[in-house]
Every structure is written in structure tokens, then in C-alpha cells.
Amino acid sequence: MKYNLLGNTGVLVSEIGLGTMTFGGGAKWGMFGTLDEKEAGYLVDLALDAGVNFFDTANAYAEGRAEEILGKTLKSKRHQALIATKVRARTGPGPNDIGLSRLHIIRQVEESLKRLNTDYIDLYQIHNPDQLTDWEETLRALDDLVRSGKIRYIGNSNMTGWEIMKTRGISNLTVCIISKAANRIIHSPQGRSKGRLSLP
């Protein structure tokens, strides 16, 4: 397995990671896959044996079930894994059960830690931009979580290059110590439109 640096952190991550969108199924997420705990555990073990150390999930995948399954399958192997999860998507019916407000981020990191059965998250990512919340609010909440040790690094997902540069500029102008470690985009030979806009 080849390994690459995670941003400028000095941490090495496998060139190939294992995504968990197919773990858990459910009404909304079943169209992506319905792997149960046993099947997912088999995949995680195969990945670890192949040298994969990067596992990507999200609080919204299978309504949190994907995080639970990943947490159970990695329980005794946590030291071998770098876990990335995400925040922003709707997690309940309430008006504050979505977004990148301090309230939602703090609640969701606590829920993710419980589901993943871990004391810390290696990479906590903004799943999508939030048009209702000021970036300062979001970045300060993430900065506080890094300082508390609940998350180690932050990153983003599905953001354009100009959005990434805006958040970097804001973090340079505020007291935030944040340096984003990763940018996750969906890019394939068939779908390149995001890729053109995602490199700052």
C-alpha cells in the first residue's frame, strides 16, 4: 500500500480508503448498499490486511448506523485506523438538526464519538457548505473541538476552491488555529465538474 500525507499534518494515510456509505442501509440510504455488521466487518478486516488505514463515514449515513457499525468493527483495532466523519446533514426533524452552527456541530461530534465508540475523531469534515451559518461560527466551534482533543484535524467535503480559500482567509483573520487537512470531492472520469472548481 502507498501512503500520502494528510495535508500538512505529517500524518500518513493510505492512498486507498474505505468509505462506509454502504454500511447499514435503511430507508433513505439503502439505495447505496445494505451491508450489515458482519459483512462490513469482513470488508474492514480485508482493508486493514491490505494496509488501508483511512476509513470515511458520516453522521448521516444510514441515519448514524454506518458510524455505529464502523465503531464496532474497529473496536479492538482502533490504533490501526484513521477515522474521518462528517457533519452538516439533517439528523432529525428539529429545526436545529441540520447545518454548521456551533449548536449542531457540538451535538453531532458528541453523537459521533458515541456511535464510533472512540474518544477522538481523527478527521472531522464539513460535509457541505451551510448558507445560513457564518463561517466564523463554524470555524470557532471546530477550533474549540480541536483544542479539546475531541477531534484531531478538520477538513471539508464537496466545497469549491473559492469556498476553501474563504474559510482559510477567515481562520487567518480570527483567533482560530485551524489549518484544514483535507478536501474530499467526488471526482471520476464521468463526473469532473466539481474537480475543476475544487483546487484552490
mmCIF file with all atom_site columns, C-alpha atoms in Angstrom:
data_model
loop_
_atom_site.group_PDB
_atom_site.id
_atom_site.type_symbol
_atom_site.label_atom_id
_atom_site.label_alt_id
_atom_site.label_comp_id
_atom_site.label_asym_id
_atom_site.label_entity_id
_atom_site.label_seq_id
_atom_site.pdbx_PDB_ins_code
_atom_site.Cartn_x
_atom_site.Cartn_y
_atom_site.Cartn_z
_atom_site.occupancy
_atom_site.B_iso_or_equiv
_atom_site.pdbx_formal_charge
_atom_site.auth_seq_id
_atom_site.auth_comp_id
_atom_site.auth_asym_id
_atom_site.auth_atom_id
_atom_site.pdbx_PDB_model_num
ATOM 1   C CA . MET A 1 1   ? 0.000   0.000  0.000   1.00 0.00 ? 1   MET A CA 1
ATOM 2   C CA . LYS A 1 2   ? 1.190   3.507  -0.779  1.00 0.00 ? 2   LYS A CA 1
ATOM 3   C CA . TYR A 1 3   ? 0.666   6.295  1.739   1.00 0.00 ? 3   TYR A CA 1
ATOM 4   C CA . ASN A 1 4   ? 0.281   10.041 1.263   1.00 0.00 ? 4   ASN A CA 1
ATOM 5   C CA . LEU A 1 5   ? 0.456   12.959 3.657   1.00 0.00 ? 5   LEU A CA 1
ATOM 6   C CA . LEU A 1 6   ? -2.831  14.206 5.066   1.00 0.00 ? 6   LEU A CA 1
ATOM 7   C CA . GLY A 1 7   ? -2.429  17.859 4.141   1.00 0.00 ? 7   GLY A CA 1
ATOM 8   C CA . ASN A 1 8   ? 0.492   19.358 6.054   1.00 0.00 ? 8   ASN A CA 1
ATOM 9   C CA . THR A 1 9   ? -0.129  17.342 9.240   1.00 0.00 ? 9   THR A CA 1
ATOM 10  C CA . GLY A 1 10  ? 2.723   14.853 8.929   1.00 0.00 ? 10  GLY A CA 1
ATOM 11  C CA . VAL A 1 11  ? 0.164   12.029 9.214   1.00 0.00 ? 11  VAL A CA 1
ATOM 12  C CA . LEU A 1 12  ? 0.313   9.340  6.527   1.00 0.00 ? 12  LEU A CA 1
ATOM 13  C CA . VAL A 1 13  ? -2.924  7.941  5.120   1.00 0.00 ? 13  VAL A CA 1
ATOM 14  C CA . SER A 1 14  ? -3.367  5.069  2.721   1.00 0.00 ? 14  SER A CA 1
ATOM 15  C CA . GLU A 1 15  ? -3.783  6.049  -0.916  1.00 0.00 ? 15  GLU A CA 1
ATOM 16  C CA . ILE A 1 16  ? -6.957  3.972  -0.907  1.00 0.00 ? 16  ILE A CA 1
ATOM 17  C CA . GLY A 1 17  ? -9.523  4.451  1.837   1.00 0.00 ? 17  GLY A CA 1
ATOM 18  C CA . LEU A 1 18  ? -12.672 2.557  2.721   1.00 0.00 ? 18  LEU A CA 1
ATOM 19  C CA . GLY A 1 19  ? -15.928 4.506  2.558   1.00 0.00 ? 19  GLY A CA 1
ATOM 20  C CA . THR A 1 20  ? -18.899 3.378  4.624   1.00 0.00 ? 20  THR A CA 1
ATOM 21  C CA . MET A 1 21  ? -21.897 4.829  2.788   1.00 0.00 ? 21  MET A CA 1
ATOM 22  C CA . THR A 1 22  ? -22.954 1.225  2.096   1.00 0.00 ? 22  THR A CA 1
ATOM 23  C CA . PHE A 1 23  ? -22.944 0.236  5.785   1.00 0.00 ? 23  PHE A CA 1
ATOM 24  C CA . GLY A 1 24  ? -26.312 -0.119 7.495   1.00 0.00 ? 24  GLY A CA 1
ATOM 25  C CA . GLY A 1 25  ? -28.820 0.567  4.724   1.00 0.00 ? 25  GLY A CA 1
ATOM 26  C CA . GLY A 1 26  ? -32.136 1.978  5.851   1.00 0.00 ? 26  GLY A CA 1
ATOM 27  C CA . ALA A 1 27  ? -34.997 3.640  4.008   1.00 0.00 ? 27  ALA A CA 1
ATOM 28  C CA . LYS A 1 28  ? -33.025 6.570  2.593   1.00 0.00 ? 28  LYS A CA 1
ATOM 29  C CA . TRP A 1 29  ? -29.549 5.044  2.384   1.00 0.00 ? 29  TRP A CA 1
ATOM 30  C CA . GLY A 1 30  ? -30.435 1.507  1.261   1.00 0.00 ? 30  GLY A CA 1
ATOM 31  C CA . MET A 1 31  ? -30.051 2.510  -2.381  1.00 0.00 ? 31  MET A CA 1
ATOM 32  C CA . PHE A 1 32  ? -26.300 2.868  -1.774  1.00 0.00 ? 32  PHE A CA 1
ATOM 33  C CA . GLY A 1 33  ? -25.966 -0.511 -0.066  1.00 0.00 ? 33  GLY A CA 1
ATOM 34  C CA . THR A 1 34  ? -27.180 -2.541 2.876   1.00 0.00 ? 34  THR A CA 1
ATOM 35  C CA . LEU A 1 35  ? -24.119 -4.150 4.413   1.00 0.00 ? 35  LEU A CA 1
ATOM 36  C CA . ASP A 1 36  ? -24.813 -5.487 7.884   1.00 0.00 ? 36  ASP A CA 1
ATOM 37  C CA . GLU A 1 37  ? -22.285 -5.590 10.717  1.00 0.00 ? 37  GLU A CA 1
ATOM 38  C CA . LYS A 1 38  ? -20.873 -8.982 9.732   1.00 0.00 ? 38  LYS A CA 1
ATOM 39  C CA . GLU A 1 39  ? -20.376 -8.053 6.058   1.00 0.00 ? 39  GLU A CA 1
ATOM 40  C CA . ALA A 1 40  ? -18.932 -4.662 6.967   1.00 0.00 ? 40  ALA A CA 1
ATOM 41  C CA . GLY A 1 41  ? -16.571 -6.284 9.474   1.00 0.00 ? 41  GLY A CA 1
ATOM 42  C CA . TYR A 1 42  ? -15.294 -8.594 6.753   1.00 0.00 ? 42  TYR A CA 1
ATOM 43  C CA . LEU A 1 43  ? -14.609 -5.603 4.458   1.00 0.00 ? 43  LEU A CA 1
ATOM 44  C CA . VAL A 1 44  ? -12.873 -3.650 7.228   1.00 0.00 ? 44  VAL A CA 1
ATOM 45  C CA . ASP A 1 45  ? -10.636 -6.636 8.024   1.00 0.00 ? 45  ASP A CA 1
ATOM 46  C CA . LEU A 1 46  ? -9.764  -7.074 4.326   1.00 0.00 ? 46  LEU A CA 1
ATOM 47  C CA . ALA A 1 47  ? -8.938  -3.377 4.076   1.00 0.00 ? 47  ALA A CA 1
ATOM 48  C CA . LEU A 1 48  ? -6.720  -3.432 7.175   1.00 0.00 ? 48  LEU A CA 1
ATOM 49  C CA . ASP A 1 49  ? -4.929  -6.550 5.916   1.00 0.00 ? 49  ASP A CA 1
ATOM 50  C CA . ALA A 1 50  ? -4.255  -4.724 2.627   1.00 0.00 ? 50  ALA A CA 1
ATOM 51  C CA . GLY A 1 51  ? -2.705  -1.777 4.500   1.00 0.00 ? 51  GLY A CA 1
ATOM 52  C CA . VAL A 1 52  ? -5.689  0.586  4.376   1.00 0.00 ? 52  VAL A CA 1
ATOM 53  C CA . ASN A 1 53  ? -5.684  2.881  7.400   1.00 0.00 ? 53  ASN A CA 1
ATOM 54  C CA . PHE A 1 54  ? -8.206  5.540  6.279   1.00 0.00 ? 54  PHE A CA 1
ATOM 55  C CA . PHE A 1 55  ? -11.922 4.979  6.908   1.00 0.00 ? 55  PHE A CA 1
ATOM 56  C CA . ASP A 1 56  ? -14.503 7.546  5.794   1.00 0.00 ? 56  ASP A CA 1
ATOM 57  C CA . THR A 1 57  ? -18.019 7.822  7.205   1.00 0.00 ? 57  THR A CA 1
ATOM 58  C CA . ALA A 1 58  ? -20.597 10.492 8.068   1.00 0.00 ? 58  ALA A CA 1
ATOM 59  C CA . ASN A 1 59  ? -23.088 11.158 10.826  1.00 0.00 ? 59  ASN A CA 1
ATOM 60  C CA . ALA A 1 60  ? -25.922 10.995 8.290   1.00 0.00 ? 60  ALA A CA 1
ATOM 61  C CA . TYR A 1 61  ? -25.012 7.723  6.552   1.00 0.00 ? 61  TYR A CA 1
ATOM 62  C CA . ALA A 1 62  ? -27.796 5.239  7.315   1.00 0.00 ? 62  ALA A CA 1
ATOM 63  C CA . GLU A 1 63  ? -29.043 7.672  9.978   1.00 0.00 ? 63  GLU A CA 1
ATOM 64  C CA . GLY A 1 64  ? -25.868 7.134  12.029  1.00 0.00 ? 64  GLY A CA 1
ATOM 65  C CA . ARG A 1 65  ? -25.843 3.350  11.666  1.00 0.00 ? 65  ARG A CA 1
ATOM 66  C CA . ALA A 1 66  ? -22.737 3.450  9.415   1.00 0.00 ? 66  ALA A CA 1
ATOM 67  C CA . GLU A 1 67  ? -20.758 5.110  12.223  1.00 0.00 ? 67  GLU A CA 1
ATOM 68  C CA . GLU A 1 68  ? -22.038 2.529  14.723  1.00 0.00 ? 68  GLU A CA 1
ATOM 69  C CA . ILE A 1 69  ? -21.032 -0.376 12.503  1.00 0.00 ? 69  ILE A CA 1
ATOM 70  C CA . LEU A 1 70  ? -17.600 1.115  11.807  1.00 0.00 ? 70  LEU A CA 1
ATOM 71  C CA . GLY A 1 71  ? -17.074 1.719  15.528  1.00 0.00 ? 71  GLY A CA 1
ATOM 72  C CA . LYS A 1 72  ? -17.945 -1.884 16.374  1.00 0.00 ? 72  LYS A CA 1
ATOM 73  C CA . THR A 1 73  ? -15.787 -3.374 13.614  1.00 0.00 ? 73  THR A CA 1
ATOM 74  C CA . LEU A 1 74  ? -12.759 -1.247 14.560  1.00 0.00 ? 74  LEU A CA 1
ATOM 75  C CA . LYS A 1 75  ? -13.170 -1.546 18.335  1.00 0.00 ? 75  LYS A CA 1
ATOM 76  C CA . SER A 1 76  ? -10.094 -3.691 19.013  1.00 0.00 ? 76  SER A CA 1
ATOM 77  C CA . LYS A 1 77  ? -8.206  -2.249 16.018  1.00 0.00 ? 77  LYS A CA 1
ATOM 78  C CA . ARG A 1 78  ? -8.756  1.470  16.648  1.00 0.00 ? 78  ARG A CA 1
ATOM 79  C CA . HIS A 1 79  ? -4.991  2.096  16.878  1.00 0.00 ? 79  HIS A CA 1
ATOM 80  C CA . GLN A 1 80  ? -4.623  0.899  13.249  1.00 0.00 ? 80  GLN A CA 1
ATOM 81  C CA . ALA A 1 81  ? -7.233  3.272  11.831  1.00 0.00 ? 81  ALA A CA 1
ATOM 82  C CA . LEU A 1 82  ? -7.666  6.926  10.982  1.00 0.00 ? 82  LEU A CA 1
ATOM 83  C CA . ILE A 1 83  ? -11.383 7.689  11.102  1.00 0.00 ? 83  ILE A CA 1
ATOM 84  C CA . ALA A 1 84  ? -12.888 10.541 9.114   1.00 0.00 ? 84  ALA A CA 1
ATOM 85  C CA . THR A 1 85  ? -16.502 11.549 9.637   1.00 0.00 ? 85  THR A CA 1
ATOM 86  C CA . LYS A 1 86  ? -18.616 14.489 8.570   1.00 0.00 ? 86  LYS A CA 1
ATOM 87  C CA . VAL A 1 87  ? -21.175 16.989 9.874   1.00 0.00 ? 87  VAL A CA 1
ATOM 88  C CA . ARG A 1 88  ? -23.885 19.176 8.336   1.00 0.00 ? 88  ARG A CA 1
ATOM 89  C CA . ALA A 1 89  ? -26.632 16.881 7.040   1.00 0.00 ? 89  ALA A CA 1
ATOM 90  C CA . ARG A 1 90  ? -30.049 16.582 8.645   1.00 0.00 ? 90  ARG A CA 1
ATOM 91  C CA . THR A 1 91  ? -30.007 14.214 11.619  1.00 0.00 ? 91  THR A CA 1
ATOM 92  C CA . GLY A 1 92  ? -33.541 14.671 12.946  1.00 0.00 ? 92  GLY A CA 1
ATOM 93  C CA . PRO A 1 93  ? -36.828 16.536 12.473  1.00 0.00 ? 93  PRO A CA 1
ATOM 94  C CA . GLY A 1 94  ? -35.972 19.586 14.594  1.00 0.00 ? 94  GLY A CA 1
ATOM 95  C CA . PRO A 1 95  ? -35.069 22.993 13.164  1.00 0.00 ? 95  PRO A CA 1
ATOM 96  C CA . ASN A 1 96  ? -31.520 22.784 14.569  1.00 0.00 ? 96  ASN A CA 1
ATOM 97  C CA . ASP A 1 97  ? -30.887 19.202 13.475  1.00 0.00 ? 97  ASP A CA 1
ATOM 98  C CA . ILE A 1 98  ? -29.002 20.385 10.392  1.00 0.00 ? 98  ILE A CA 1
ATOM 99  C CA . GLY A 1 99  ? -26.248 22.800 9.462   1.00 0.00 ? 99  GLY A CA 1
ATOM 100 C CA . LEU A 1 100 ? -22.927 24.075 10.715  1.00 0.00 ? 100 LEU A CA 1
ATOM 101 C CA . SER A 1 101 ? -23.996 26.096 13.745  1.00 0.00 ? 101 SER A CA 1
ATOM 102 C CA . ARG A 1 102 ? -21.979 25.699 16.923  1.00 0.00 ? 102 ARG A CA 1
ATOM 103 C CA . LEU A 1 103 ? -25.034 24.038 18.494  1.00 0.00 ? 103 LEU A CA 1
ATOM 104 C CA . HIS A 1 104 ? -25.353 21.390 15.781  1.00 0.00 ? 104 HIS A CA 1
ATOM 105 C CA . ILE A 1 105 ? -21.603 20.744 15.471  1.00 0.00 ? 105 ILE A CA 1
ATOM 106 C CA . ILE A 1 106 ? -21.094 20.231 19.232  1.00 0.00 ? 106 ILE A CA 1
ATOM 107 C CA . ARG A 1 107 ? -24.133 17.947 19.492  1.00 0.00 ? 107 ARG A CA 1
ATOM 108 C CA . GLN A 1 108 ? -23.091 15.932 16.476  1.00 0.00 ? 108 GLN A CA 1
ATOM 109 C CA . VAL A 1 109 ? -19.461 15.445 17.471  1.00 0.00 ? 109 VAL A CA 1
ATOM 110 C CA . GLU A 1 110 ? -20.677 14.015 20.791  1.00 0.00 ? 110 GLU A CA 1
ATOM 111 C CA . GLU A 1 111 ? -23.116 11.698 18.991  1.00 0.00 ? 111 GLU A CA 1
ATOM 112 C CA . SER A 1 112 ? -20.449 10.595 16.503  1.00 0.00 ? 112 SER A CA 1
ATOM 113 C CA . LEU A 1 113 ? -17.994 9.832  19.319  1.00 0.00 ? 113 LEU A CA 1
ATOM 114 C CA . LYS A 1 114 ? -20.615 7.613  20.983  1.00 0.00 ? 114 LYS A CA 1
ATOM 115 C CA . ARG A 1 115 ? -21.525 5.803  17.769  1.00 0.00 ? 115 ARG A CA 1
ATOM 116 C CA . LEU A 1 116 ? -17.886 5.315  16.759  1.00 0.00 ? 116 LEU A CA 1
ATOM 117 C CA . ASN A 1 117 ? -17.059 4.103  20.283  1.00 0.00 ? 117 ASN A CA 1
ATOM 118 C CA . THR A 1 118 ? -13.959 6.299  20.456  1.00 0.00 ? 118 THR A CA 1
ATOM 119 C CA . ASP A 1 119 ? -12.595 9.228  22.462  1.00 0.00 ? 119 ASP A CA 1
ATOM 120 C CA . TYR A 1 120 ? -11.475 11.212 19.427  1.00 0.00 ? 120 TYR A CA 1
ATOM 121 C CA . ILE A 1 121 ? -12.095 11.637 15.709  1.00 0.00 ? 121 ILE A CA 1
ATOM 122 C CA . ASP A 1 122 ? -9.020  11.824 13.501  1.00 0.00 ? 122 ASP A CA 1
ATOM 123 C CA . LEU A 1 123 ? -10.535 13.957 10.726  1.00 0.00 ? 123 LEU A CA 1
ATOM 124 C CA . TYR A 1 124 ? -13.795 15.888 11.170  1.00 0.00 ? 124 TYR A CA 1
ATOM 125 C CA . GLN A 1 125 ? -15.109 17.266 7.898   1.00 0.00 ? 125 GLN A CA 1
ATOM 126 C CA . ILE A 1 126 ? -17.659 19.842 6.853   1.00 0.00 ? 126 ILE A CA 1
ATOM 127 C CA . HIS A 1 127 ? -19.911 17.693 4.631   1.00 0.00 ? 127 HIS A CA 1
ATOM 128 C CA . ASN A 1 128 ? -21.268 20.601 2.580   1.00 0.00 ? 128 ASN A CA 1
ATOM 129 C CA . PRO A 1 129 ? -21.290 24.383 2.947   1.00 0.00 ? 129 PRO A CA 1
ATOM 130 C CA . ASP A 1 130 ? -24.099 25.911 5.048   1.00 0.00 ? 130 ASP A CA 1
ATOM 131 C CA . GLN A 1 131 ? -25.560 29.107 3.611   1.00 0.00 ? 131 GLN A CA 1
ATOM 132 C CA . LEU A 1 132 ? -27.275 30.041 6.903   1.00 0.00 ? 132 LEU A CA 1
ATOM 133 C CA . THR A 1 133 ? -24.291 29.995 9.269   1.00 0.00 ? 133 THR A CA 1
ATOM 134 C CA . ASP A 1 134 ? -21.366 32.435 9.281   1.00 0.00 ? 134 ASP A CA 1
ATOM 135 C CA . TRP A 1 135 ? -18.046 30.717 8.644   1.00 0.00 ? 135 TRP A CA 1
ATOM 136 C CA . GLU A 1 136 ? -16.650 32.368 11.785  1.00 0.00 ? 136 GLU A CA 1
ATOM 137 C CA . GLU A 1 137 ? -19.214 30.493 13.907  1.00 0.00 ? 137 GLU A CA 1
ATOM 138 C CA . THR A 1 138 ? -18.382 27.177 12.259  1.00 0.00 ? 138 THR A CA 1
ATOM 139 C CA . LEU A 1 139 ? -14.606 27.623 12.401  1.00 0.00 ? 139 LEU A CA 1
ATOM 140 C CA . ARG A 1 140 ? -14.590 28.701 16.051  1.00 0.00 ? 140 ARG A CA 1
ATOM 141 C CA . ALA A 1 141 ? -16.654 25.645 17.023  1.00 0.00 ? 141 ALA A CA 1
ATOM 142 C CA . LEU A 1 142 ? -14.264 23.361 15.126  1.00 0.00 ? 142 LEU A CA 1
ATOM 143 C CA . ASP A 1 143 ? -11.254 25.129 16.626  1.00 0.00 ? 143 ASP A CA 1
ATOM 144 C CA . ASP A 1 144 ? -12.636 24.581 20.129  1.00 0.00 ? 144 ASP A CA 1
ATOM 145 C CA . LEU A 1 145 ? -13.112 20.877 19.362  1.00 0.00 ? 145 LEU A CA 1
ATOM 146 C CA . VAL A 1 146 ? -9.513  20.568 18.147  1.00 0.00 ? 146 VAL A CA 1
ATOM 147 C CA . ARG A 1 147 ? -8.259  22.306 21.295  1.00 0.00 ? 147 ARG A CA 1
ATOM 148 C CA . SER A 1 148 ? -10.379 19.990 23.470  1.00 0.00 ? 148 SER A CA 1
ATOM 149 C CA . GLY A 1 149 ? -8.886  16.888 21.827  1.00 0.00 ? 149 GLY A CA 1
ATOM 150 C CA . LYS A 1 150 ? -12.219 15.547 20.596  1.00 0.00 ? 150 LYS A CA 1
ATOM 151 C CA . ILE A 1 151 ? -11.104 15.983 17.000  1.00 0.00 ? 151 ILE A CA 1
ATOM 152 C CA . ARG A 1 152 ? -7.534  15.967 15.730  1.00 0.00 ? 152 ARG A CA 1
ATOM 153 C CA . TYR A 1 153 ? -7.851  17.617 12.314  1.00 0.00 ? 153 TYR A CA 1
ATOM 154 C CA . ILE A 1 154 ? -10.541 19.281 10.259  1.00 0.00 ? 154 ILE A CA 1
ATOM 155 C CA . GLY A 1 155 ? -11.303 19.071 6.581   1.00 0.00 ? 155 GLY A CA 1
ATOM 156 C CA . ASN A 1 156 ? -14.046 19.743 4.118   1.00 0.00 ? 156 ASN A CA 1
ATOM 157 C CA . SER A 1 157 ? -16.073 17.834 1.613   1.00 0.00 ? 157 SER A CA 1
ATOM 158 C CA . ASN A 1 158 ? -17.868 18.968 -1.530  1.00 0.00 ? 158 ASN A CA 1
ATOM 159 C CA . MET A 1 159 ? -16.562 22.538 -1.382  1.00 0.00 ? 159 MET A CA 1
ATOM 160 C CA . THR A 1 160 ? -15.293 24.619 -4.270  1.00 0.00 ? 160 THR A CA 1
ATOM 161 C CA . GLY A 1 161 ? -11.832 26.164 -4.364  1.00 0.00 ? 161 GLY A CA 1
ATOM 162 C CA . TRP A 1 162 ? -13.137 29.653 -3.630  1.00 0.00 ? 162 TRP A CA 1
ATOM 163 C CA . GLU A 1 163 ? -15.094 28.361 -0.609  1.00 0.00 ? 163 GLU A CA 1
ATOM 164 C CA . ILE A 1 164 ? -11.956 26.702 0.730   1.00 0.00 ? 164 ILE A CA 1
ATOM 165 C CA . MET A 1 165 ? -9.924  29.896 0.252   1.00 0.00 ? 165 MET A CA 1
ATOM 166 C CA . LYS A 1 166 ? -12.625 31.935 2.003   1.00 0.00 ? 166 LYS A CA 1
ATOM 167 C CA . THR A 1 167 ? -12.506 29.695 5.083   1.00 0.00 ? 167 THR A CA 1
ATOM 168 C CA . ARG A 1 168 ? -8.707  29.827 5.111   1.00 0.00 ? 168 ARG A CA 1
ATOM 169 C CA . GLY A 1 169 ? -8.796  33.606 4.964   1.00 0.00 ? 169 GLY A CA 1
ATOM 170 C CA . ILE A 1 170 ? -11.295 33.801 7.813   1.00 0.00 ? 170 ILE A CA 1
ATOM 171 C CA . SER A 1 171 ? -9.270  31.447 10.001  1.00 0.00 ? 171 SER A CA 1
ATOM 172 C CA . ASN A 1 172 ? -6.157  33.579 9.373   1.00 0.00 ? 172 ASN A CA 1
ATOM 173 C CA . LEU A 1 173 ? -8.014  36.734 10.471  1.00 0.00 ? 173 LEU A CA 1
ATOM 174 C CA . THR A 1 174 ? -9.515  35.257 13.643  1.00 0.00 ? 174 THR A CA 1
ATOM 175 C CA . VAL A 1 175 ? -8.030  33.541 16.663  1.00 0.00 ? 175 VAL A CA 1
ATOM 176 C CA . CYS A 1 176 ? -8.597  30.141 15.094  1.00 0.00 ? 176 CYS A CA 1
ATOM 177 C CA . ILE A 1 177 ? -5.558  27.887 14.828  1.00 0.00 ? 177 ILE A CA 1
ATOM 178 C CA . ILE A 1 178 ? -7.246  25.776 12.199  1.00 0.00 ? 178 ILE A CA 1
ATOM 179 C CA . SER A 1 179 ? -5.355  24.517 9.217   1.00 0.00 ? 179 SER A CA 1
ATOM 180 C CA . LYS A 1 180 ? -7.529  22.286 7.108   1.00 0.00 ? 180 LYS A CA 1
ATOM 181 C CA . ALA A 1 181 ? -6.035  18.883 6.497   1.00 0.00 ? 181 ALA A CA 1
ATOM 182 C CA . ALA A 1 182 ? -8.191  17.556 3.686   1.00 0.00 ? 182 ALA A CA 1
ATOM 183 C CA . ASN A 1 183 ? -10.612 18.336 0.892   1.00 0.00 ? 183 ASN A CA 1
ATOM 184 C CA . ARG A 1 184 ? -12.846 15.447 -0.137  1.00 0.00 ? 184 ARG A CA 1
ATOM 185 C CA . ILE A 1 185 ? -14.556 15.715 -3.513  1.00 0.00 ? 185 ILE A CA 1
ATOM 186 C CA . ILE A 1 186 ? -16.444 13.329 -5.736  1.00 0.00 ? 186 ILE A CA 1
ATOM 187 C CA . HIS A 1 187 ? -14.394 13.083 -8.909  1.00 0.00 ? 187 HIS A CA 1
ATOM 188 C CA . SER A 1 188 ? -14.458 10.420 -11.582 1.00 0.00 ? 188 SER A CA 1
ATOM 189 C CA . PRO A 1 189 ? -13.883 10.101 -15.323 1.00 0.00 ? 189 PRO A CA 1
ATOM 190 C CA . GLN A 1 190 ? -17.628 10.656 -15.782 1.00 0.00 ? 190 GLN A CA 1
ATOM 191 C CA . GLY A 1 191 ? -18.075 13.494 -13.303 1.00 0.00 ? 191 GLY A CA 1
ATOM 192 C CA . ARG A 1 192 ? -15.358 16.139 -13.425 1.00 0.00 ? 192 ARG A CA 1
ATOM 193 C CA . SER A 1 193 ? -17.297 19.359 -12.901 1.00 0.00 ? 193 SER A CA 1
ATOM 194 C CA . LYS A 1 194 ? -16.563 19.625 -9.147  1.00 0.00 ? 194 LYS A CA 1
ATOM 195 C CA . GLY A 1 195 ? -12.884 18.834 -9.647  1.00 0.00 ? 195 GLY A CA 1
ATOM 196 C CA . ARG A 1 196 ? -12.315 21.917 -11.802 1.00 0.00 ? 196 ARG A CA 1
ATOM 197 C CA . LEU A 1 197 ? -13.645 24.139 -9.036  1.00 0.00 ? 197 LEU A CA 1
ATOM 198 C CA . SER A 1 198 ? -12.126 22.363 -6.056  1.00 0.00 ? 198 SER A CA 1
ATOM 199 C CA . LEU A 1 199 ? -8.423  23.129 -6.262  1.00 0.00 ? 199 LEU A CA 1
ATOM 200 C CA . PRO A 1 200 ? -7.597  26.448 -4.581  1.00 0.00 ? 200 PRO A CA 1
#
